[in-house]
Coordinates of N, CA, C and O in Angstrom, one line a residue:
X1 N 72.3 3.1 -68.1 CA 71.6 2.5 -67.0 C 71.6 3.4 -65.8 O 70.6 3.6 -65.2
X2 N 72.8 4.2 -65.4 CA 72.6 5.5 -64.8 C 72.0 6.5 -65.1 O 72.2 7.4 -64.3
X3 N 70.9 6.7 -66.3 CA 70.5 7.7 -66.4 C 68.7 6.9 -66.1 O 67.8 7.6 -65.6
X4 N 68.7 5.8 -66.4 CA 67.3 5.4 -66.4 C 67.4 5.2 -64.4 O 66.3 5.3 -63.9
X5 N 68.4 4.8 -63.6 CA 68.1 4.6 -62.3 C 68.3 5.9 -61.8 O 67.9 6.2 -60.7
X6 N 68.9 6.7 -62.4 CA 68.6 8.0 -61.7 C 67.2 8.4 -61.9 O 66.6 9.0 -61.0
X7 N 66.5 8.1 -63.0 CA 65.2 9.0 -63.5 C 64.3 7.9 -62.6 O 63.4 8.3 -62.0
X8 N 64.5 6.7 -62.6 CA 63.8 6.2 -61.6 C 63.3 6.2 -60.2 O 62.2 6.0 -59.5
X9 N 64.4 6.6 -60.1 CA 64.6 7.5 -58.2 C 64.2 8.8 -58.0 O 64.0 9.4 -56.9
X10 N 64.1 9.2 -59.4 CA 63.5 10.4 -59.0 C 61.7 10.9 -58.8 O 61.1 11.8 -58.3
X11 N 61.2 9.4 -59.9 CA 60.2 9.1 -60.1 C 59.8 8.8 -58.8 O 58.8 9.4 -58.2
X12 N 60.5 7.6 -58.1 CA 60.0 7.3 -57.2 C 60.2 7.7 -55.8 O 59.8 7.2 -54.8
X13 N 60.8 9.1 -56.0 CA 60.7 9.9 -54.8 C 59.6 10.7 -55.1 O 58.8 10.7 -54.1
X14 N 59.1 11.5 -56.4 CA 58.5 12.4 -55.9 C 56.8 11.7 -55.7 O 55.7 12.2 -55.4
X15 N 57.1 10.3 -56.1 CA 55.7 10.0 -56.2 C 56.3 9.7 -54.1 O 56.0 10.6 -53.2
X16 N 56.8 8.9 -53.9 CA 57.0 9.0 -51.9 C 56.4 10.4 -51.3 O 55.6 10.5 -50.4
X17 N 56.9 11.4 -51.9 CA 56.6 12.8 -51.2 C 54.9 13.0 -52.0 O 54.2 13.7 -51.2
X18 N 54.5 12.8 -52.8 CA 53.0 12.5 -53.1 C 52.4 12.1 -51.9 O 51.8 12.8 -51.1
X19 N 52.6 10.7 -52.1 CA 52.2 9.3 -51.0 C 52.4 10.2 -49.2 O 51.7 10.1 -48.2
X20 N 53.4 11.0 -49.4 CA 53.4 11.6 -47.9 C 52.6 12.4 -47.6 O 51.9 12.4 -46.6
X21 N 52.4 13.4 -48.7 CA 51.5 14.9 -48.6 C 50.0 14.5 -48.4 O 49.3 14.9 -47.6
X22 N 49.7 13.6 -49.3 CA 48.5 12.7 -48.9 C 48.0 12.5 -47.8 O 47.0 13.1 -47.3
X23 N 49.1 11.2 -47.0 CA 48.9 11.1 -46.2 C 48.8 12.5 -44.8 O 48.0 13.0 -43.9
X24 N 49.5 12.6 -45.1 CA 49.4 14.0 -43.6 C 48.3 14.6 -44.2 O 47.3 14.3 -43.5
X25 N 48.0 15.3 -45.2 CA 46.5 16.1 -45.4 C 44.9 15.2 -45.0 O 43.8 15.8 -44.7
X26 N 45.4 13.6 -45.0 CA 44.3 12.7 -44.5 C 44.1 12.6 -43.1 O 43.0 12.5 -42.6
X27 N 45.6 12.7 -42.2 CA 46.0 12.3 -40.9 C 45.5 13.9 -40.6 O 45.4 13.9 -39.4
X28 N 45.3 14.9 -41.0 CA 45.4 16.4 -40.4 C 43.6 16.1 -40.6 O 42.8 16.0 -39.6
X29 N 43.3 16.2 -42.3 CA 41.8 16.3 -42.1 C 40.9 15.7 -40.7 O 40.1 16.3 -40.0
X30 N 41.5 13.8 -40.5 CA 40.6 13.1 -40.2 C 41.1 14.0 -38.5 O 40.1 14.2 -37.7
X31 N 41.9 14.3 -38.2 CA 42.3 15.2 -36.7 C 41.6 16.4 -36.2 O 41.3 16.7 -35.1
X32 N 41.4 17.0 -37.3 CA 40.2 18.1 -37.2 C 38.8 17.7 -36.9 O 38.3 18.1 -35.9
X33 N 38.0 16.6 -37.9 CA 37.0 16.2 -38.0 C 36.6 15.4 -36.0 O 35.8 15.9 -35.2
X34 N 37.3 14.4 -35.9 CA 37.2 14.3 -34.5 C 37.8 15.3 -33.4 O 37.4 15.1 -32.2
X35 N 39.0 16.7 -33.5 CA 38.6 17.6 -32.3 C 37.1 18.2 -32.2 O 36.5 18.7 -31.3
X36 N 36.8 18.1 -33.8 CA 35.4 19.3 -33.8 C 34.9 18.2 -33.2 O 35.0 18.6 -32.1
X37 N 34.5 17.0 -33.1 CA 33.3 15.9 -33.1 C 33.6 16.0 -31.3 O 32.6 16.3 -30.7
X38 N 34.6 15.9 -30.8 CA 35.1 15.9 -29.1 C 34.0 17.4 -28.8 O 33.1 17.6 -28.1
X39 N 34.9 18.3 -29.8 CA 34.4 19.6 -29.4 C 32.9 19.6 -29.0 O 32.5 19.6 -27.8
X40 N 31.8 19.5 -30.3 CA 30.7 19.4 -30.2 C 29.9 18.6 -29.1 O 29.0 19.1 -28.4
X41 N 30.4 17.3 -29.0 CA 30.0 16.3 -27.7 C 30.2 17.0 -26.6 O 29.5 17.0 -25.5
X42 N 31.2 17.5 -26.9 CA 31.7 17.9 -24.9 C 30.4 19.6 -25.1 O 30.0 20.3 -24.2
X43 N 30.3 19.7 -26.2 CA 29.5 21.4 -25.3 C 27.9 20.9 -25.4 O 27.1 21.5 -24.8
X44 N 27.6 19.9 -26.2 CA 26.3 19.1 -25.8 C 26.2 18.4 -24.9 O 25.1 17.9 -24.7
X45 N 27.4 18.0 -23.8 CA 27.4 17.5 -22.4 C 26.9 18.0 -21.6 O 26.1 17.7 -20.9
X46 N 27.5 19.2 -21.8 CA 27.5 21.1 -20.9 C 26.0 21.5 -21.3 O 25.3 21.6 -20.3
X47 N 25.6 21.6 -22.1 CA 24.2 22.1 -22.6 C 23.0 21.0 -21.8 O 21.9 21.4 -21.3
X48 N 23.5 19.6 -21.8 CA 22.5 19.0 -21.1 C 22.6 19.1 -19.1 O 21.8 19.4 -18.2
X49 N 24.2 18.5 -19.2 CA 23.8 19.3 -17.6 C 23.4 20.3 -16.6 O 22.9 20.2 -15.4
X50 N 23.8 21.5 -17.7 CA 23.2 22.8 -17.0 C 21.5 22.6 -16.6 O 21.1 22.6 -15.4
X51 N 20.9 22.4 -17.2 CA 19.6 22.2 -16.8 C 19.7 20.9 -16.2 O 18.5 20.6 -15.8
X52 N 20.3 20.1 -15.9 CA 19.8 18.2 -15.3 C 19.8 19.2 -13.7 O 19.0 19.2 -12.8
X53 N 21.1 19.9 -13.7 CA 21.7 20.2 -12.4 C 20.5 21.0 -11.7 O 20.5 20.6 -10.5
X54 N 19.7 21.7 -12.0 CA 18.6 22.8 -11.5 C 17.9 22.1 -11.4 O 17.5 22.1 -10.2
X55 N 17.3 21.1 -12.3 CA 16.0 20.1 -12.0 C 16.7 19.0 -11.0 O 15.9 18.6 -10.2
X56 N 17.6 18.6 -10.7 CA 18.0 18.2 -9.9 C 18.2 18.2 -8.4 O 18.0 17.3 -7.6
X57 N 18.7 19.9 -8.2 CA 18.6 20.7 -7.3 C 17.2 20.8 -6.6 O 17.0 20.5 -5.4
X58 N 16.0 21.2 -7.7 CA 14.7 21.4 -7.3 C 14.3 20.4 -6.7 O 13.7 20.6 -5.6
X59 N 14.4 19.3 -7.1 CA 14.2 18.0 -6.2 C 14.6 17.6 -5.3 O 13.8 16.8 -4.7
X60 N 15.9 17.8 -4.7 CA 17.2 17.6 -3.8 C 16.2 17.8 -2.7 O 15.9 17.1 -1.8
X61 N 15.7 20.0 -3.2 CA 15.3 20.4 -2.0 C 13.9 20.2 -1.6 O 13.8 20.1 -0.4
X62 N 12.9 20.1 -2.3 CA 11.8 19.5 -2.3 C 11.9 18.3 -1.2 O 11.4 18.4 -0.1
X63 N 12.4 17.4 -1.5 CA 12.5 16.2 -0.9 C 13.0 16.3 0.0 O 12.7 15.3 0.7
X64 N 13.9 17.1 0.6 CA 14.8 17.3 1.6 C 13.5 18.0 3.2 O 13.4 17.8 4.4
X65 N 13.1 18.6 2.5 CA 11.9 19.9 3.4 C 10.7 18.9 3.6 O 9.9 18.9 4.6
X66 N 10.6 18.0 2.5 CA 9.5 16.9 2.7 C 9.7 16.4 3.5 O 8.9 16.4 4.3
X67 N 11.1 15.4 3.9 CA 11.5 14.9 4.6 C 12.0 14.7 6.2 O 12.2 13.8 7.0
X68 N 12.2 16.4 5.9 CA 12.5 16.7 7.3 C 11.8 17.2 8.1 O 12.1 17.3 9.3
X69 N 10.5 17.5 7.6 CA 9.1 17.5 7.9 C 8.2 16.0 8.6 O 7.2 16.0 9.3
X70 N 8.6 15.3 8.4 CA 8.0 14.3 8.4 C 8.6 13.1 9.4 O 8.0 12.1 9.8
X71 N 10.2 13.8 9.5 CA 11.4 12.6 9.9 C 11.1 12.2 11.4 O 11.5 11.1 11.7
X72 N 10.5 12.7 12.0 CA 9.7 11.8 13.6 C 9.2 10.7 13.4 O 9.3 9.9 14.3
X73 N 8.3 10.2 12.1 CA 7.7 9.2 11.9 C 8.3 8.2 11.8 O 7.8 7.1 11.9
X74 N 9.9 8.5 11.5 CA 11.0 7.4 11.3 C 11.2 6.9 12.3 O 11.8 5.8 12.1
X75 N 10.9 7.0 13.5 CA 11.2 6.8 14.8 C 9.7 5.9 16.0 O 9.6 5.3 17.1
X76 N 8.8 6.4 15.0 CA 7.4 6.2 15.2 C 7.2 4.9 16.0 O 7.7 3.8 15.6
X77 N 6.5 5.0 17.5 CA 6.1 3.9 18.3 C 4.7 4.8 18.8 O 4.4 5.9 19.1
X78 N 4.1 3.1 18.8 CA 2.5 3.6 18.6 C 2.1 3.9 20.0 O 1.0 4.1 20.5
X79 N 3.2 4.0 20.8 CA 2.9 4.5 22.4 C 3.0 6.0 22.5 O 2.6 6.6 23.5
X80 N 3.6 6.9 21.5 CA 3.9 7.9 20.9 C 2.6 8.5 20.6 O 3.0 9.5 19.9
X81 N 1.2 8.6 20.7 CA -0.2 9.0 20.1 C 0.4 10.3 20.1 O 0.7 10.8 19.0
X82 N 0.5 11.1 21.4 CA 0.1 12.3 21.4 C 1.4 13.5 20.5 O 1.4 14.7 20.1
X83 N 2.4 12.6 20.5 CA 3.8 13.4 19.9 C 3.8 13.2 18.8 O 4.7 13.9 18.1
X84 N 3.0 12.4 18.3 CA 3.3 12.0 16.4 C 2.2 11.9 15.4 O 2.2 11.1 14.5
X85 N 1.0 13.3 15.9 CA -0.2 13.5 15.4 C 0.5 15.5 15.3 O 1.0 16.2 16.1
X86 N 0.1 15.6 13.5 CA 0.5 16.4 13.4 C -0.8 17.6 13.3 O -1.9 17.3 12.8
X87 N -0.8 18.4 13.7 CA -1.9 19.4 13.3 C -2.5 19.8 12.2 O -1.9 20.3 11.3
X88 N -3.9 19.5 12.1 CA -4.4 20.1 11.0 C -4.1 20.7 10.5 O -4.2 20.4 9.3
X89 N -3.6 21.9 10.9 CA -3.1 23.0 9.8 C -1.8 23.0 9.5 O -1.4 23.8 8.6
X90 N -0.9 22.1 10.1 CA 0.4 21.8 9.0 C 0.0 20.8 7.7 O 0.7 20.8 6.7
X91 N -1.1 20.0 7.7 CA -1.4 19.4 6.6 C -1.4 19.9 5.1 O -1.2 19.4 4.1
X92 N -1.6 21.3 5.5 CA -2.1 21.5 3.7 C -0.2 22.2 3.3 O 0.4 22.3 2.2
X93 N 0.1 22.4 4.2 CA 2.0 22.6 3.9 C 2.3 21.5 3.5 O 2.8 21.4 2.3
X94 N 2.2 20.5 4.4 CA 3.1 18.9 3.9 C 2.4 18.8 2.9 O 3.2 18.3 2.1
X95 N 1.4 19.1 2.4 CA 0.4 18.5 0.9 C 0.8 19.4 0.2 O 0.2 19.3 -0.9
X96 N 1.5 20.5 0.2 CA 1.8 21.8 -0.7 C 3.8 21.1 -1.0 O 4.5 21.1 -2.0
X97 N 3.8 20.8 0.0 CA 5.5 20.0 -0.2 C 5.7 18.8 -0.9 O 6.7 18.6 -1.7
X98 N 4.8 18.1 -0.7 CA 4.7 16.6 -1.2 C 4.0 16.7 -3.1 O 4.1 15.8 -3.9
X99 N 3.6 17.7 -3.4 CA 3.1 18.2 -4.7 C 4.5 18.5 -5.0 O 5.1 17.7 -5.8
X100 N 4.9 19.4 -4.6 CA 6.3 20.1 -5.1 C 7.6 19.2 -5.5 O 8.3 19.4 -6.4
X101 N 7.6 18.1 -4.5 CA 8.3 16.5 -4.4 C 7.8 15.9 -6.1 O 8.6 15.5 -7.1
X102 N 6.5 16.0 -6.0 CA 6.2 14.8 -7.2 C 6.3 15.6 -8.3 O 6.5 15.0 -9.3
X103 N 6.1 16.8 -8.3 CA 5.7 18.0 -9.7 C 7.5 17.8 -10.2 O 7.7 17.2 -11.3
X104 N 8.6 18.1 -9.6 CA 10.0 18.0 -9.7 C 10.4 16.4 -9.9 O 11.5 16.3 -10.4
X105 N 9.8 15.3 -9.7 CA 10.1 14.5 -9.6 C 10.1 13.8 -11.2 O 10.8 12.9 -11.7
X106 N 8.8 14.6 -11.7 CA 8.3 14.3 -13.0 C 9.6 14.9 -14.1 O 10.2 14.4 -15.1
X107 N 9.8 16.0 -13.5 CA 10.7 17.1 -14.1 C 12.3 16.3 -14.7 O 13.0 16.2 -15.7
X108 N 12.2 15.8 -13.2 CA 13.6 14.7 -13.4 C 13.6 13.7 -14.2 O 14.5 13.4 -14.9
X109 N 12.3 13.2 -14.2 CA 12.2 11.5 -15.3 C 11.9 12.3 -16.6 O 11.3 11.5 -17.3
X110 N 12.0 13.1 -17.2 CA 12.3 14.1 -18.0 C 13.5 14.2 -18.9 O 13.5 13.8 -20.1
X111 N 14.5 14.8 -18.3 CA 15.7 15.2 -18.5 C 16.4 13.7 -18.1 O 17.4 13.4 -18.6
X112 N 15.8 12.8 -17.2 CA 16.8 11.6 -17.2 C 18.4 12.1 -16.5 O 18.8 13.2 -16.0
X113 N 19.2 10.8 -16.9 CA 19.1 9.6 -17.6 C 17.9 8.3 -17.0 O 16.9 8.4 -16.3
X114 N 18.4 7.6 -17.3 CA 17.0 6.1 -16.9 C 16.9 6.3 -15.6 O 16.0 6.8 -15.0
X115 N 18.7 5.8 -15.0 CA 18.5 5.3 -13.3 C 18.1 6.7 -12.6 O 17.2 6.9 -11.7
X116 N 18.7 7.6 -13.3 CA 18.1 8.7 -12.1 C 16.5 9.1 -12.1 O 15.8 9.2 -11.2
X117 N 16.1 9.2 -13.7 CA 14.4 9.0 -14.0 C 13.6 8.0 -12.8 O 12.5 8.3 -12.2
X118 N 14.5 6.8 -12.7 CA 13.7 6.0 -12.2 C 13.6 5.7 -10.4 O 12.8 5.0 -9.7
X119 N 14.8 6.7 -10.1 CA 15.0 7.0 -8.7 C 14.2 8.1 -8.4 O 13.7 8.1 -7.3
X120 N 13.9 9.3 -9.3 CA 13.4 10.5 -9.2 C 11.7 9.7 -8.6 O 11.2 9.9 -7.4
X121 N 11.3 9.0 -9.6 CA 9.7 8.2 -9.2 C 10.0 7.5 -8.1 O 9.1 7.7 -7.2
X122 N 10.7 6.9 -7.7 CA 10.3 6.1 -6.2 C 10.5 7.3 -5.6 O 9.6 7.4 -4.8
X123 N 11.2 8.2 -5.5 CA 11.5 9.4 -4.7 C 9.5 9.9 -4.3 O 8.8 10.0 -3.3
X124 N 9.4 10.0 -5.4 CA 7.6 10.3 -5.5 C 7.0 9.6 -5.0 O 6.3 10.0 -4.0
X125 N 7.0 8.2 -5.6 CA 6.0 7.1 -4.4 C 6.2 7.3 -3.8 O 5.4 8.1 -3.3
X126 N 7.4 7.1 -2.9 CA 7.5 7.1 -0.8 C 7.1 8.0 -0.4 O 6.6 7.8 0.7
X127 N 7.2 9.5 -1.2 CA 6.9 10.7 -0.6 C 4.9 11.0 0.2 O 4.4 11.5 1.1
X128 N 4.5 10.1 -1.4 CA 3.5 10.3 -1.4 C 3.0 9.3 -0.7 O 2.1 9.8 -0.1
X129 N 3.1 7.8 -0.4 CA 2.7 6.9 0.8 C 3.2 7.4 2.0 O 2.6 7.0 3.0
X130 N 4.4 8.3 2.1 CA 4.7 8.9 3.5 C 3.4 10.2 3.9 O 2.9 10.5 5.0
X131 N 3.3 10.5 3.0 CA 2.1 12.0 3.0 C 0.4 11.1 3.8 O -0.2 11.2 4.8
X132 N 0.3 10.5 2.6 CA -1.1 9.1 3.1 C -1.0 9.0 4.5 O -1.8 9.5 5.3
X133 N 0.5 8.0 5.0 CA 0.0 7.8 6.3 C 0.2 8.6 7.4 O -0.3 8.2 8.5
X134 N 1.0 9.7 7.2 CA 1.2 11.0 8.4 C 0.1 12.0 8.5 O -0.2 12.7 9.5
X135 N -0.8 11.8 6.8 CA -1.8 12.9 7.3 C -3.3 12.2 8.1 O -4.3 12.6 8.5
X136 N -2.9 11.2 8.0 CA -4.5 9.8 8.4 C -3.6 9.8 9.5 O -3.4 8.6 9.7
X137 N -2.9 10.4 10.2 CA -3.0 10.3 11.6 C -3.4 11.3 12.6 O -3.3 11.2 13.8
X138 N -3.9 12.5 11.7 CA -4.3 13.9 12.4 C -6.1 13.2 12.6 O -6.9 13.4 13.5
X139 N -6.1 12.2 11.4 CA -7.9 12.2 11.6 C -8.0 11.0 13.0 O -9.1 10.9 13.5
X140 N -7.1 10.4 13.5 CA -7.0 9.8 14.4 C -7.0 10.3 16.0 O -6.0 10.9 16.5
X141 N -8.0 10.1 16.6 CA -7.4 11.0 17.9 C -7.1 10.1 18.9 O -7.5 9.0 18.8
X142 N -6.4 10.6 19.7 CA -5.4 9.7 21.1 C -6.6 9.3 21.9 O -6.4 8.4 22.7
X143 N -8.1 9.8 22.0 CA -8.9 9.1 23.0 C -9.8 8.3 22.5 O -10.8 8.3 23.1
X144 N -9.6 7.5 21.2 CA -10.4 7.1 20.5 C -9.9 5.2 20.7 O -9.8 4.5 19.7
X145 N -9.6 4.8 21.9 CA -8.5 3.7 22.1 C -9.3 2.6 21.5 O -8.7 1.7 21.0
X146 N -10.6 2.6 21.4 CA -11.4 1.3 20.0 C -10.5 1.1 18.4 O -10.3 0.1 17.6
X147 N -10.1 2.5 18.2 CA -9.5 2.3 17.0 C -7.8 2.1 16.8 O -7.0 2.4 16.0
X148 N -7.8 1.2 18.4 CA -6.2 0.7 18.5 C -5.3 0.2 17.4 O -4.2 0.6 17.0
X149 N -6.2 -1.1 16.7 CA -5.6 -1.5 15.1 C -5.3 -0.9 14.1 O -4.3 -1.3 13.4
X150 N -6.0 0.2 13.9 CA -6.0 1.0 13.2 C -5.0 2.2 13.4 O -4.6 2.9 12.4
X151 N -4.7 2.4 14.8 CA -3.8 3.2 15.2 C -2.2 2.8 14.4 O -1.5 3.2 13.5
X152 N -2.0 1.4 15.7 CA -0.7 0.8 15.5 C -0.4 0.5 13.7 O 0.7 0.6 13.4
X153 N -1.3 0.3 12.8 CA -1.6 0.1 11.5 C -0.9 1.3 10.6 O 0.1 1.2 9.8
X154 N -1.6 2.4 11.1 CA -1.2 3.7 10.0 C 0.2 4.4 10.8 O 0.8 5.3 10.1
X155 N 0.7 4.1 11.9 CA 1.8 4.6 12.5 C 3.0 3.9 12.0 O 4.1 4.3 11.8
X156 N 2.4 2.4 12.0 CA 3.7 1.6 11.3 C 3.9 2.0 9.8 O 5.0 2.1 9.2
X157 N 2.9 2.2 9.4 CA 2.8 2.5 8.1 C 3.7 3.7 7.9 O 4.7 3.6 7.3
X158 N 3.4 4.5 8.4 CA 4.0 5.9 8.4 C 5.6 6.1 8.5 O 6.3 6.9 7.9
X159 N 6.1 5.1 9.6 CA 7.3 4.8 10.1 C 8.1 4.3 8.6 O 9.0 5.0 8.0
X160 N 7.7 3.0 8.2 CA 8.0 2.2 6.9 C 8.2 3.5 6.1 O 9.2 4.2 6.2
X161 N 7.1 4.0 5.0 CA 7.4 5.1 4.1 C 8.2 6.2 4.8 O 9.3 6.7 4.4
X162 N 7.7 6.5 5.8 CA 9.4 7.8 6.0 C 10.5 7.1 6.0 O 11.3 7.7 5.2
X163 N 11.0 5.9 6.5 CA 12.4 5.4 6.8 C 12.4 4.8 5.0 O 13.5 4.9 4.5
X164 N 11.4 4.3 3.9 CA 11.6 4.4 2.8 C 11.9 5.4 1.7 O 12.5 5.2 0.6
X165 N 11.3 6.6 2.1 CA 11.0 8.2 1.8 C 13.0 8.2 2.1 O 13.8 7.8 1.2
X166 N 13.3 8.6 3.2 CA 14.8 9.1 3.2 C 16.0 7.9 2.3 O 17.1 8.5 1.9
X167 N 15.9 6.7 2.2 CA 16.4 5.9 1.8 C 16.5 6.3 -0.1 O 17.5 6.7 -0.7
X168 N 15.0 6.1 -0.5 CA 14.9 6.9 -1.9 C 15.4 8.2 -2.3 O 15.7 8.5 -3.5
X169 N 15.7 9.3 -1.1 CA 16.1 10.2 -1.5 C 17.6 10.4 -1.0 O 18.1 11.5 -1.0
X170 N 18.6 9.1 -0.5 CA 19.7 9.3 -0.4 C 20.3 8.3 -1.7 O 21.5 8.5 -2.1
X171 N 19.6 7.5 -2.2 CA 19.9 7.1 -4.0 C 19.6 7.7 -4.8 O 20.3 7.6 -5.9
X172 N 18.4 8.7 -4.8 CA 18.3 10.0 -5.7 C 19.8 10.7 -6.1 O 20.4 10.7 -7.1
X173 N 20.1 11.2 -4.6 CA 21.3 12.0 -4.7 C 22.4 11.3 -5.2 O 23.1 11.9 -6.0
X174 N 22.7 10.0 -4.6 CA 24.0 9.6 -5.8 C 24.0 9.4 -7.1 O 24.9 9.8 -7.8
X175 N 23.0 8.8 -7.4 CA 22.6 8.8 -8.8 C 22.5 10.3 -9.6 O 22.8 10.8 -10.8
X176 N 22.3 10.6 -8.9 CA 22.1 12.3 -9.7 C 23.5 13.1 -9.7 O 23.8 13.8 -10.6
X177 N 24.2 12.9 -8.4 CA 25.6 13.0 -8.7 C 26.2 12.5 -9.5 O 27.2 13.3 -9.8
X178 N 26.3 11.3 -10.4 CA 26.6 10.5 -10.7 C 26.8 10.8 -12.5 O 27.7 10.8 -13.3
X179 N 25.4 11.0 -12.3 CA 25.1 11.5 -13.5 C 25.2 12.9 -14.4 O 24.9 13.3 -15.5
X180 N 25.9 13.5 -13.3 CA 26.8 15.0 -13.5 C 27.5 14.8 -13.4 O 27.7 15.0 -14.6
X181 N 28.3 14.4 -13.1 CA 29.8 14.0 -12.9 C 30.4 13.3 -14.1 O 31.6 13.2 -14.2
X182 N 29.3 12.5 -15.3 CA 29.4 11.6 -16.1 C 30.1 12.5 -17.4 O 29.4 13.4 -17.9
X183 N 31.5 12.3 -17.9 CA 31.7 13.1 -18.7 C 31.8 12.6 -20.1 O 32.2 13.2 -21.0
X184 N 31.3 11.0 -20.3 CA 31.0 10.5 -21.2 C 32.2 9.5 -21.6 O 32.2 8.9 -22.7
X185 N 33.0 9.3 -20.7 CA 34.4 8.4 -21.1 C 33.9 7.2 -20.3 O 34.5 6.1 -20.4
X186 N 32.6 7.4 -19.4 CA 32.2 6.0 -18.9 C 31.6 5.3 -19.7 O 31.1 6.1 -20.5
X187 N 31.4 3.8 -20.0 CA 30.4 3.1 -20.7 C 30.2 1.4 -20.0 O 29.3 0.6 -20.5

């Protein structure tokens, strides 16, 4: 009986050290398979933000130069005629800026993700209803006082999309921070 419970125990160790090598070669495989899988995710993280960050950037500044171009209108009182009519010939700049705003804007709802895509376009709209009513105030002249309604009309207007214009592009920017900063452990 001691020779059958020795041979037993021997059986049933070496099958234990079986049962162990197994396991660790499963516990080591499946350990590789997700560093590589971390590995891969995290350098396809990297691969997508390097470019979000540049189209991002492009827009930042775009919108920033649009904006700061424009930012008197934020302040706009229709007793203001003569200070808040911009010159003809800054028009085709603001319309060369406000292109550059929406051309980048496109760029962004592109590369994504949703919220920032979808902040990138209101960034666009405002830009471009701020453009409408700042440049329809050059065609307006201060001695033309019949077209008073029309005055107080497109200046309020103007005021609204700029003070809308900077609003959209200070949720641009968090969102877009946001979405750089995302290293994928959020959900």
């Amino acid at each position: 009986m001691a020779d059958m419970d020795s041979g037993i125990a021997a059986v049933l160790g070496a099958l234990a050290g079986s049962v162990a090598t197994i396991g660790a070669a499963l516990a080591t495989g499946w350990a590789q398979r997700e560093g590589a899988r971390i590995a891969a995710r995290s350098e396809h993280r990297r691969e997508r933000r390097e470019p979000r960050h540049a189209v991002y950037r492009d827009l930042m500044e775009a919108a920033t130069t649009f904006h700061h171009r424009i930012a008197i209108y934020k302040y706009a009182d229709v007793g203001m005629r003569e200070d808040l009519q911009l010159r003809v010939e800054d028009i085709p700049a603001l319309r060369q800026n406000k292109e550059r705003v929406n051309k980048s804007a496109i760029e962004v709802a592109l590369v994504g993700p949703k919220g920032v895509s979808e902040a990138s376009m209101k960034l666009s709209k405002w830009s471009e209803e701020a453009y409408t009513y700042v440049s329809a105030l050059t065609d307006l002249h201060p001695s033309q006082a019949a077209d008073e309604q029309i005055w107080r009309f497109t200046t309020q207007g103007a005021a609204d999309a700029t003070k809308r214009c900077g609003h959209a592009l200070e949720e641009f920017a968090l969102l877009a921070q946001a979405a750089l900063d995302d290293d994928g452990s959020r959900k």
